[in-house]
Amino acid sequence: MFFDTKESFKNAYIEAMQNNFGKSIEQATDVEKFLTLVGMIKAHANSNVYKTNNYLQKTSQKKMYYFSLEFLLGRLLTNNLMNLGLYKLVQSGLADFGIDLNKLEDIEGDAGLGNGGLGRLAACFLDSLATLRLPGNGNTIRYQYGLFKQLIVNNEQVEVPDQWLRNGNGWETRHPDEAVKVKFYGHVKVTMNYETGRLNFEHVDAQEVLAVPYDMPVVGANTNCTNILRMWSAEASDNLPANQDFIKYLNEVNQICLNVYPDDSTVEGKYIRIKQEYFFIAAGLGSIVKNHLQKNPSLDNLADKVCIQLNDTHPAMSIAELMRIMLDDYGYEWDKAWSIVSKVFAYTNHTVMSEALEKWPVEYIRTLLPRVYSIIEEIDRRFRETVFEKSHDRDLVERMAIIHDNQVRMAHLSIVGSFSVNGVAKLHTQILVDDLFRDFFNFMPEKFNNKTNGITQRRWLLYSNPELTELLTKKIGPEFQTDFSQIEKLLQFVDDKKLQKDFMKVKYTRKLELCRFLKDNYNIDVDPNSIFDTQAKRLHAYKRQLMNILHVIYLYHRIKTEPNFTMPKTTFLFGAKAAPAYVLAKKIIKLINCVAQKIDNDPQAAKFIKVVFIPNYRVTVAEYLMNASDVSEQISTAGKEASGTGNMKFMMNGAITLGTMDGANVEISERVGMENCEIFGLRANEIEDLRSHYVSVDYYKNDPRIMQAVNSLIDRTFSPEADDFIDIYNDLIIRNDEYFVLADFAAYVKAHEHINELYSDPSVWARLCLVNIAKSAYFSSDRTIKDYVKDIWHIKQIDNSDLH
Ligand code: 26V
């Protein structure tokens, strides 16, 4: 099977096709051609898994596990071929058979096992870990369906299941022999062990579910280091309690891994969500502990060998579960167990939005996980005691408690049980320590630290923008491809007129690519000679897609009323999914589509503007969209967007940030300088100061532009039904505009005008873009991962020469 030349690849491909499908290459379908190739690359990658594991087995060095309910991987074929250095060889080998590799690449569906930024961050981290030759594996759920697929029907979002496993997942390997039993429901039986004088806790009458792991290789670039993403799948156990309703049991088992939770909350959904959370951490910990005990006599040194990063609070029950394992399965005393457990976990917070902070009703956890709940209670009891002893402040105890008001605060559990707590951008971490977690910061300041997010430049620049990669390589040499800090060499050439022109040509080529993608997939026509102004991210009120479309509405009115109006032709592109139960977000999607339709049907307006809502925004769309854009819309209400990572993808591909001082925009603006981005609007502290006396109606009354734009939400301009957008109108005017859209509107209009001015001089514009690219090294996830290693994980880089 091994191949390292074109000829050996071709022979292996012929043989693999026969072995897999009993066909010759001429007889095979496109899907069979694709699957055969994937199978070969998987085998290649797995041989590197073997080398990596072999080495780690010998050295017994510390490993990090990234526990995350989401890994938004996207497609893997291109990325894996590129990282393995096999792309060209395979491309030309296939061409000899008359097979176009691009066509096979397009057969792969996105692995959409996540909602948005949090899941994509986890995927970027895996790429950087393997590339930096660090022992770091992912742990997650093998969802049967990814995040829903979005259709736009009559201008509205419609959700349909994302059947990502329809063609099978050619990258994974099932390991039935490594299955772990996970228990739900039942109750705790307490008995006295008279020999030891200790109480025995046993989880009895439980419903048992079998967690079966599927491993995917995570291939590093230019190295044999290959890590694992372990995905757990729930299957029926043959250990059923008597009288169990068999079909009901199977249905319950199947529900656990059915789909990615789209962050909306129904009661029934909450139970399933808690099951998901416990399921994948119990299975993950089960296999980590087993693995550890194969090499070590006890769990005493677990914290020297294992570090677990909790991606948000979703895996927070890990803390109680590891306590349970140590107390109940291995007979540890509480204090000894706690001293080990609290050195294993580190917690990353990804949001300050109170609606998104997990709090589970006590009753739910107690019903589902009686023993784990009793351990959470004990952690809470002891923590309350510690806080009281130190402070003698009962209010403080209540504010910091883990269990409060009949709810378990998962963030508090995470902070108490972890040795490190980090935010994901400088401003975000500042808000955590000043505000959201202030009491904790005062109590245990040493735990808190910042790790500004990053993105993998391999997927987001080198592989998805080959034209820019080539231009950069010609200008500054190839070193930046393997050491991204070298990209800064570009800075000395930003005034080079030829480079500026060449950059604009590359951008135009990428625009053509996006146009082709939109035409082929959605039959959408876009003028590649227009400014591409893009907002692509989940739809949330705080991200203010509404402000963006209100600005377009304002432009529309100007076109219709001012005879001499002119502006550079602009395409406003949107990509966004709304949680299925998020009514306002769905209305905003409808509004965007209705405005798009109105403008398309109005030749006078269509001369200047086009609005495009790209359906089913996902990783693959982002790969086309980000690098074709000129303007990057990052316009959240200051203080609300923890970091953002799309902002980094745009920047790295030479788009200008039109943004508020929020999340990582702050650090982008620090690096490129205020003159190389377009920052506008109220700052986080100004938003907080305004909050108590903000009256949105005043802005509406005092600014005729706002009044006209907002009024057209309810005067049938964009919908034949007058009350179609009344919810949006009410949100702004009656419910006082929680996210300060109207307060920032005037500044936003001005910022757009300035952007147009800058764009009017191609040399000025190209220079801005080049500075942004040159300054993007800091936003590589390679940098982020190195920071985690240095401050939190303390894992050791593997030598390339040890992986042969
Ligand atoms: C936020 C909200 C806001 C209100 C309604 C419900 C809801 C549900 C989920 C969330 C976000 C949850 C956590 C999350 O995905 N955070 C994102 O993490 C990214 C990676 O760190 C970061 O770049 C984004 O700024 C942050 O929103």
CSV table of N, CA and C in Angstrom, one decimal, residues 5 380 402 608 635 766:
chain,number,residue,atom,x,y,z
A,5,THR,N,6.2,7.5,-4.8
A,5,THR,CA,6.4,8.0,-6.2
A,5,THR,C,5.1,7.9,-6.9
A,380,ASP,N,-19.1,21.3,46.1
A,380,ASP,CA,-19.8,22.6,46.5
A,380,ASP,C,-19.7,22.8,48.0
A,402,ILE,N,-21.2,26.7,43.7
A,402,ILE,CA,-21.4,25.9,42.5
A,402,ILE,C,-22.9,25.6,42.4
A,608,PHE,N,-25.9,50.0,-7.9
A,608,PHE,CA,-24.9,50.2,-6.9
A,608,PHE,C,-24.7,49.1,-5.8
A,635,ILE,N,-18.7,43.6,13.7
A,635,ILE,CA,-19.4,44.7,14.2
A,635,ILE,C,-20.2,44.5,15.5
A,766,ALA,N,-4.5,48.5,-1.5
A,766,ALA,CA,-3.6,47.3,-1.6
A,766,ALA,C,-2.6,47.4,-0.4
